[in-house]
């Protein structure tokens, strides 16, 4: 058994305590990639701390589906290590509500949300598993019901949405400010055999497109990065043809301030009325705002908003 002095030195590290606290939840085991996302640390560092905890007997490693999963060891939970577990539980309870713990918990909920959407990979939600069931396949199927249209994916990032849209669109234009990111998007499109996408470098609030040049403008998780979200929506409206649609996916207003440093968010989401106001100020009609995704305990709610560019100007001549 681990010597008491060695054990105390091992648990004197904050990262290792964070790992044990995260693994103590009811969600079961987590893999290294998930734990890296929760802690916001380099994977090499997380792996090193897990190795030490495993060697001490505090966590166990399990293989499954090509992943290495970790959970608290039965020896720890069953009263071993001199009854250490109740002491750890007390410490974890005392830390509840602190900014660091709240940040870990919010990132954990996001990881669990992504796991739920990809349950076939993790094999943890067996009751939901149905062979052939795929939300990606459904999105592609619904896209086949749409007429061939010209689409712009604004702030396209590495191009995953652009590539999906290209399956049903006549033409897609992917725009991003980063030349490096656009290069990865090009490589993705090449690997997927997609040839109807044009990649352009440009800003959210100054699109490199002519007026009335596309039928659909997509803003997926982009507005919370904009310096002026209302201006960004106005730009999306500007490039629409009459009867064209703006479709926005973004976060409802939240209090997770860690996203500013971690992923560079300028805005902590938006109120439903704010999204509606952006669309209306841009001259769009038939404005709708709905909940796109929400899970119990997840601090992030995804909103879906849309608006239509009027076929005729409402201005009086």
CSV table of C-alpha atoms in Angstrom, one decimal:
chain,number,residue,atom,x,y,z
A,1,UNK,CA,0.0,0.0,0.0
A,2,UNK,CA,1.1,3.5,-0.7
A,3,UNK,CA,3.0,5.0,2.2
A,4,UNK,CA,1.2,7.9,4.0
A,5,UNK,CA,3.9,10.4,3.3
A,6,UNK,CA,4.1,9.5,-0.4
A,7,UNK,CA,0.3,9.7,-0.6
A,8,UNK,CA,0.1,13.1,1.0
A,9,UNK,CA,2.8,14.4,-1.4
A,10,UNK,CA,0.9,13.0,-4.3
A,11,UNK,CA,-2.3,14.7,-3.3
A,12,UNK,CA,-0.5,17.9,-2.5
A,13,UNK,CA,-0.8,18.7,-6.3
A,14,UNK,CA,-3.9,20.7,-7.2
A,15,UNK,CA,-4.2,19.1,-10.7
A,16,UNK,CA,-4.3,15.6,-9.2
A,17,UNK,CA,-7.0,16.7,-6.8
A,18,UNK,CA,-8.9,18.2,-9.7
A,19,UNK,CA,-8.7,14.9,-11.6
A,20,UNK,CA,-10.0,13.0,-8.6
A,21,UNK,CA,-12.9,15.4,-8.1
A,22,UNK,CA,-13.9,15.3,-11.7
A,23,UNK,CA,-13.7,11.5,-11.7
A,24,UNK,CA,-15.9,11.3,-8.6
A,25,UNK,CA,-19.1,12.3,-10.4
A,26,UNK,CA,-21.9,9.9,-11.4
A,27,UNK,CA,-21.0,10.1,-15.1
A,28,UNK,CA,-18.7,7.1,-14.8
A,29,UNK,CA,-15.3,6.9,-16.5
A,30,UNK,CA,-13.7,9.5,-18.7
A,31,UNK,CA,-10.9,9.2,-21.3
A,32,UNK,CA,-7.8,11.3,-21.5
A,33,UNK,CA,-9.1,13.6,-24.2
A,34,UNK,CA,-12.2,14.3,-22.2
A,35,UNK,CA,-10.2,15.0,-19.0
A,36,UNK,CA,-7.9,17.3,-21.0
A,37,UNK,CA,-10.9,19.3,-22.2
A,38,UNK,CA,-12.3,19.6,-18.6
A,39,UNK,CA,-9.1,20.7,-17.0
A,40,UNK,CA,-7.9,22.9,-19.9
A,41,UNK,CA,-4.4,21.5,-19.7
A,42,UNK,CA,-2.0,19.9,-22.2
A,43,UNK,CA,-2.7,16.2,-22.8
A,44,UNK,CA,0.8,15.2,-21.9
A,45,UNK,CA,0.4,16.8,-18.5
A,46,UNK,CA,-2.9,15.2,-17.8
A,47,UNK,CA,-1.5,11.8,-18.9
A,48,UNK,CA,1.4,12.2,-16.5
A,49,UNK,CA,-0.8,13.0,-13.5
A,50,UNK,CA,-3.1,10.1,-14.4
A,51,UNK,CA,-0.1,7.7,-14.5
A,52,UNK,CA,0.9,8.8,-11.0
A,53,UNK,CA,-2.6,8.4,-9.7
A,54,UNK,CA,-2.8,4.9,-11.3
A,55,UNK,CA,0.5,3.8,-9.9
A,56,UNK,CA,-0.7,4.9,-6.4
A,57,UNK,CA,-3.8,2.8,-6.9
A,58,UNK,CA,-6.2,5.7,-6.7
A,59,UNK,CA,-7.5,5.4,-10.2
A,60,UNK,CA,-7.9,2.4,-12.6
A,61,UNK,CA,-7.5,2.4,-16.3
A,62,UNK,CA,-9.9,0.5,-18.6
A,63,UNK,CA,-9.7,0.0,-22.4
A,64,UNK,CA,-12.7,0.3,-24.6
A,65,UNK,CA,-13.4,1.2,-28.2
A,66,UNK,CA,-9.8,2.3,-28.8
A,67,UNK,CA,-9.8,4.6,-25.8
A,68,UNK,CA,-8.2,4.5,-22.4
A,69,UNK,CA,-10.8,5.4,-19.7
A,70,UNK,CA,-10.2,6.2,-16.1
A,71,UNK,CA,-12.3,5.9,-13.0
A,72,UNK,CA,-11.7,6.0,-9.3
A,73,UNK,CA,-10.4,2.7,-8.0
A,74,UNK,CA,-12.7,0.4,-6.0
A,75,UNK,CA,-9.9,0.3,-3.3
A,76,UNK,CA,-10.3,4.0,-2.7
A,77,UNK,CA,-14.1,4.0,-2.7
A,78,UNK,CA,-14.3,0.9,-0.4
A,79,UNK,CA,-12.4,2.5,2.5
A,80,UNK,CA,-8.8,1.8,1.6
A,81,UNK,CA,-5.8,4.1,2.0
A,82,UNK,CA,-6.7,4.7,5.7
A,83,UNK,CA,-10.2,5.8,4.9
A,84,UNK,CA,-9.0,8.6,2.6
A,85,UNK,CA,-12.2,8.8,0.5
A,86,UNK,CA,-14.5,10.6,3.1
A,87,UNK,CA,-11.7,13.1,3.6
A,88,UNK,CA,-11.5,13.8,-0.1
A,89,UNK,CA,-15.3,14.1,-0.3
A,90,UNK,CA,-15.3,16.7,2.4
A,91,UNK,CA,-12.6,18.7,0.6
A,92,UNK,CA,-14.5,18.5,-2.7
A,93,UNK,CA,-17.7,19.7,-1.0
A,94,UNK,CA,-15.9,22.6,0.6
A,95,UNK,CA,-14.6,23.7,-2.8
A,96,UNK,CA,-18.1,23.7,-4.4
A,97,UNK,CA,-19.0,27.1,-5.8
A,98,UNK,CA,-15.4,28.3,-6.2
A,99,UNK,CA,-14.6,29.8,-9.6
A,100,UNK,CA,-12.1,27.0,-10.4
A,101,UNK,CA,-14.6,24.3,-9.6
A,102,UNK,CA,-17.4,26.0,-11.4
A,103,UNK,CA,-15.2,26.3,-14.5
A,104,UNK,CA,-14.3,22.6,-14.3
A,105,UNK,CA,-18.0,21.6,-13.9
A,106,UNK,CA,-19.1,23.7,-16.8
A,107,UNK,CA,-16.5,22.2,-19.1
A,108,UNK,CA,-17.4,18.7,-17.8
A,109,UNK,CA,-21.0,19.3,-18.8
A,110,UNK,CA,-20.0,20.4,-22.3
A,111,UNK,CA,-17.8,17.2,-22.6
A,112,UNK,CA,-20.8,15.1,-21.5
A,113,UNK,CA,-23.0,16.9,-24.0
A,114,UNK,CA,-20.6,16.1,-26.8
A,115,UNK,CA,-20.4,12.5,-25.5
A,116,UNK,CA,-24.2,12.2,-25.6
A,117,UNK,CA,-24.2,13.4,-29.2
A,118,UNK,CA,-21.5,10.8,-30.1
A,119,UNK,CA,-22.6,7.9,-27.9
A,120,UNK,CA,-21.7,5.3,-30.5
A,121,UNK,CA,-18.0,6.2,-30.0
A,122,UNK,CA,-18.0,6.0,-26.3
A,123,UNK,CA,-20.4,3.1,-25.8
A,124,UNK,CA,-21.6,4.6,-22.5
A,125,UNK,CA,-25.2,5.2,-23.3
A,126,UNK,CA,-26.2,1.7,-24.3
A,127,UNK,CA,-29.9,2.3,-23.8
A,128,UNK,CA,-29.8,4.9,-26.5
A,129,UNK,CA,-27.6,3.0,-29.0
A,130,UNK,CA,-29.4,2.1,-32.2
A,131,UNK,CA,-27.3,0.9,-35.2
A,132,UNK,CA,-27.5,3.4,-38.0
A,133,UNK,CA,-28.9,6.2,-35.9
A,134,UNK,CA,-27.0,9.4,-36.8
A,135,UNK,CA,-27.9,13.1,-36.4
A,136,UNK,CA,-25.3,13.9,-39.1
A,137,UNK,CA,-27.1,11.6,-41.5
A,138,UNK,CA,-30.5,13.2,-40.7
A,139,UNK,CA,-29.0,16.7,-41.3
A,140,UNK,CA,-27.8,15.5,-44.7
A,141,UNK,CA,-31.1,13.9,-45.5
A,142,UNK,CA,-33.0,17.1,-44.7
A,143,UNK,CA,-30.6,19.1,-46.8
A,144,UNK,CA,-31.7,17.1,-49.8
A,145,UNK,CA,-35.1,18.6,-49.5
A,146,UNK,CA,-33.7,22.1,-50.1
A,147,UNK,CA,-33.4,23.7,-53.6
A,148,UNK,CA,-29.9,24.3,-54.9
A,149,UNK,CA,-28.7,27.5,-53.3
A,150,UNK,CA,-25.6,29.6,-52.9
A,151,UNK,CA,-24.5,29.6,-49.2
A,152,UNK,CA,-21.9,31.6,-47.3
A,153,UNK,CA,-20.5,30.1,-44.0
A,154,UNK,CA,-19.3,33.2,-42.1
A,155,UNK,CA,-16.4,32.6,-39.7
A,156,UNK,CA,-16.3,29.0,-41.1
A,157,UNK,CA,-13.3,27.9,-39.0
A,158,UNK,CA,-11.9,24.6,-40.1
A,159,UNK,CA,-14.7,24.1,-42.5
A,160,UNK,CA,-16.8,21.2,-41.1
A,161,UNK,CA,-20.1,23.0,-41.6
A,162,UNK,CA,-19.1,24.3,-45.0
A,163,UNK,CA,-18.4,20.8,-46.1
A,164,UNK,CA,-21.7,19.5,-44.8
A,165,UNK,CA,-23.6,22.4,-46.5
A,166,UNK,CA,-21.7,21.6,-49.8
A,167,UNK,CA,-23.5,18.3,-49.9
A,168,UNK,CA,-26.8,20.0,-50.7
A,169,UNK,CA,-25.9,23.5,-51.8
A,170,UNK,CA,-25.1,24.6,-55.3
A,171,UNK,CA,-22.1,26.6,-54.1
A,172,UNK,CA,-20.6,27.4,-50.7
A,173,UNK,CA,-18.3,30.2,-49.8
A,174,UNK,CA,-16.4,29.7,-46.5
A,175,UNK,CA,-15.0,32.9,-45.0
A,176,UNK,CA,-12.6,33.2,-42.0
A,177,UNK,CA,-10.1,35.7,-40.8
A,178,UNK,CA,-7.3,33.2,-40.3
A,179,UNK,CA,-5.2,32.0,-43.3
A,180,UNK,CA,-4.0,29.1,-41.3
A,181,UNK,CA,-7.5,27.9,-40.4
A,182,UNK,CA,-8.6,28.3,-44.0
A,183,UNK,CA,-5.8,26.1,-45.2
A,184,UNK,CA,-7.0,23.3,-42.8
A,185,UNK,CA,-10.5,23.8,-44.2
A,186,UNK,CA,-9.2,23.4,-47.7
A,187,UNK,CA,-7.4,20.2,-46.7
A,188,UNK,CA,-10.6,18.9,-45.1
A,189,UNK,CA,-12.6,19.6,-48.3
A,190,UNK,CA,-10.0,17.9,-50.4
A,191,UNK,CA,-10.0,14.8,-48.2
A,192,UNK,CA,-13.8,14.7,-48.4
A,193,UNK,CA,-13.8,15.1,-52.2
A,194,UNK,CA,-15.8,18.3,-52.0
A,195,UNK,CA,-15.1,20.7,-54.9
A,196,UNK,CA,-18.0,23.3,-54.8
A,197,UNK,CA,-16.5,25.4,-51.9
A,198,UNK,CA,-14.7,28.7,-52.4
A,199,UNK,CA,-12.6,29.8,-49.5
A,200,UNK,CA,-12.1,33.5,-48.8
A,201,UNK,CA,-10.2,35.4,-46.1
A,202,UNK,CA,-12.3,38.1,-44.5
A,203,UNK,CA,-13.8,39.6,-41.3
A,204,UNK,CA,-17.2,39.0,-39.8
A,205,UNK,CA,-18.1,42.6,-40.0
A,206,UNK,CA,-16.6,43.2,-43.5
A,207,UNK,CA,-17.4,40.3,-45.8
A,208,UNK,CA,-15.5,40.0,-49.0
A,209,UNK,CA,-18.7,39.6,-51.0
A,210,UNK,CA,-20.9,41.7,-53.3
A,211,UNK,CA,-24.4,42.8,-52.3
A,212,UNK,CA,-27.1,40.2,-53.0
A,213,UNK,CA,-24.7,37.4,-53.9
A,214,UNK,CA,-26.0,34.4,-51.8
A,215,UNK,CA,-29.2,32.8,-50.8
A,216,UNK,CA,-28.3,31.6,-47.3
A,217,UNK,CA,-25.9,33.2,-44.8
A,218,UNK,CA,-24.8,30.9,-41.9
A,219,UNK,CA,-23.4,32.3,-38.6
A,220,UNK,CA,-22.7,29.2,-36.5
A,221,UNK,CA,-21.2,30.0,-33.1
A,222,UNK,CA,-19.7,33.2,-34.7
A,223,UNK,CA,-21.5,36.2,-33.2
A,224,UNK,CA,-20.0,35.8,-29.7
A,225,UNK,CA,-16.6,36.4,-31.3
A,226,UNK,CA,-17.7,39.6,-33.1
A,227,UNK,CA,-16.7,43.1,-31.9
A,228,UNK,CA,-20.2,44.3,-33.0
A,229,UNK,CA,-22.7,41.4,-33.4
A,230,UNK,CA,-25.4,43.6,-34.8
A,231,UNK,CA,-23.1,44.9,-37.5
A,232,UNK,CA,-22.1,41.3,-38.3
A,233,UNK,CA,-25.7,40.3,-38.8
A,234,UNK,CA,-26.2,43.4,-40.9
A,235,UNK,CA,-23.3,42.3,-43.1
A,236,UNK,CA,-24.9,38.8,-43.5
A,237,UNK,CA,-28.1,40.5,-44.5
A,238,UNK,CA,-26.3,42.8,-47.0
A,239,UNK,CA,-25.0,39.9,-49.0
A,240,UNK,CA,-28.4,38.1,-49.2
A,241,UNK,CA,-30.5,38.1,-52.3
A,242,UNK,CA,-34.2,39.0,-51.8
A,243,UNK,CA,-36.1,36.1,-50.1
A,244,UNK,CA,-32.7,34.8,-48.8
A,245,UNK,CA,-32.3,33.6,-45.2
A,246,UNK,CA,-29.9,34.3,-42.4
A,247,UNK,CA,-29.5,31.4,-40.0
A,248,UNK,CA,-27.7,32.0,-36.6
A,249,UNK,CA,-26.6,29.4,-34.1
A,250,UNK,CA,-25.2,30.9,-30.9
A,251,UNK,CA,-25.2,30.6,-27.1
A,252,UNK,CA,-27.8,32.0,-24.9
A,253,UNK,CA,-26.5,34.4,-22.3
A,254,UNK,CA,-24.4,32.6,-19.6
A,255,UNK,CA,-22.0,33.3,-16.8
A,256,UNK,CA,-19.0,31.1,-17.8
A,257,UNK,CA,-16.3,33.8,-17.9
A,258,UNK,CA,-13.6,31.2,-18.5
A,259,UNK,CA,-14.5,31.1,-22.2
A,260,UNK,CA,-13.0,34.5,-22.7
A,261,UNK,CA,-9.4,33.2,-22.0
A,262,UNK,CA,-9.9,29.6,-23.1
A,263,UNK,CA,-11.6,30.1,-26.5
A,264,UNK,CA,-11.5,33.9,-27.1
A,265,UNK,CA,-15.2,34.7,-26.7
A,266,UNK,CA,-15.9,38.4,-26.7
A,267,UNK,CA,-19.6,37.9,-25.5
A,268,UNK,CA,-21.0,35.5,-22.9
A,269,UNK,CA,-23.8,34.6,-25.2
A,270,UNK,CA,-26.9,36.6,-26.0
A,271,UNK,CA,-30.4,37.1,-24.7
A,272,UNK,CA,-33.2,35.8,-27.0
A,273,UNK,CA,-34.5,39.3,-27.5
A,274,UNK,CA,-31.1,40.5,-28.4
A,275,UNK,CA,-30.7,38.0,-31.2
A,276,UNK,CA,-34.2,38.9,-32.5
A,277,UNK,CA,-33.3,42.6,-32.4
A,278,UNK,CA,-30.1,42.0,-34.4
A,279,UNK,CA,-32.0,40.3,-37.2
A,280,UNK,CA,-34.8,43.0,-37.2
A,281,UNK,CA,-32.3,45.8,-37.2
A,282,UNK,CA,-30.7,44.2,-40.3
A,283,UNK,CA,-34.0,44.6,-42.1
A,284,UNK,CA,-35.0,40.9,-41.9
A,285,UNK,CA,-38.6,39.7,-41.5
A,286,UNK,CA,-40.2,36.5,-40.3
A,287,UNK,CA,-37.7,36.5,-37.4
A,288,UNK,CA,-37.7,33.5,-35.2
A,289,UNK,CA,-35.6,32.5,-32.1
A,290,UNK,CA,-35.7,29.0,-30.7
A,291,UNK,CA,-33.8,26.7,-28.4
A,292,UNK,CA,-31.5,24.5,-30.5
A,293,UNK,CA,-29.9,22.4,-27.7
A,294,UNK,CA,-30.1,22.3,-23.9
A,295,UNK,CA,-29.2,19.6,-21.4
A,296,UNK,CA,-29.9,19.5,-17.7
A,297,UNK,CA,-26.9,20.8,-15.8
A,298,UNK,CA,-25.2,22.2,-18.9
A,299,UNK,CA,-24.4,25.9,-18.5
A,300,UNK,CA,-24.6,26.4,-22.3
A,301,UNK,CA,-27.9,26.6,-24.2
A,302,UNK,CA,-27.7,26.8,-28.0
A,303,UNK,CA,-30.1,29.2,-29.6
A,304,UNK,CA,-31.2,29.0,-33.3
A,305,UNK,CA,-32.4,32.3,-34.9
A,306,UNK,CA,-33.5,33.0,-38.5
A,307,UNK,CA,-34.7,35.9,-40.6
A,308,UNK,CA,-35.7,36.4,-44.2
A,309,UNK,CA,-34.7,39.3,-46.5
A,310,UNK,CA,-37.9,40.9,-47.9
A,311,UNK,CA,-38.5,40.3,-51.6
A,312,UNK,CA,-39.2,44.0,-52.0
A,313,UNK,CA,-38.0,47.0,-50.1
A,314,UNK,CA,-40.5,48.3,-47.5
A,315,UNK,CA,-39.2,51.8,-48.0
A,316,UNK,CA,-41.7,54.3,-49.6
A,317,UNK,CA,-40.4,55.8,-52.8
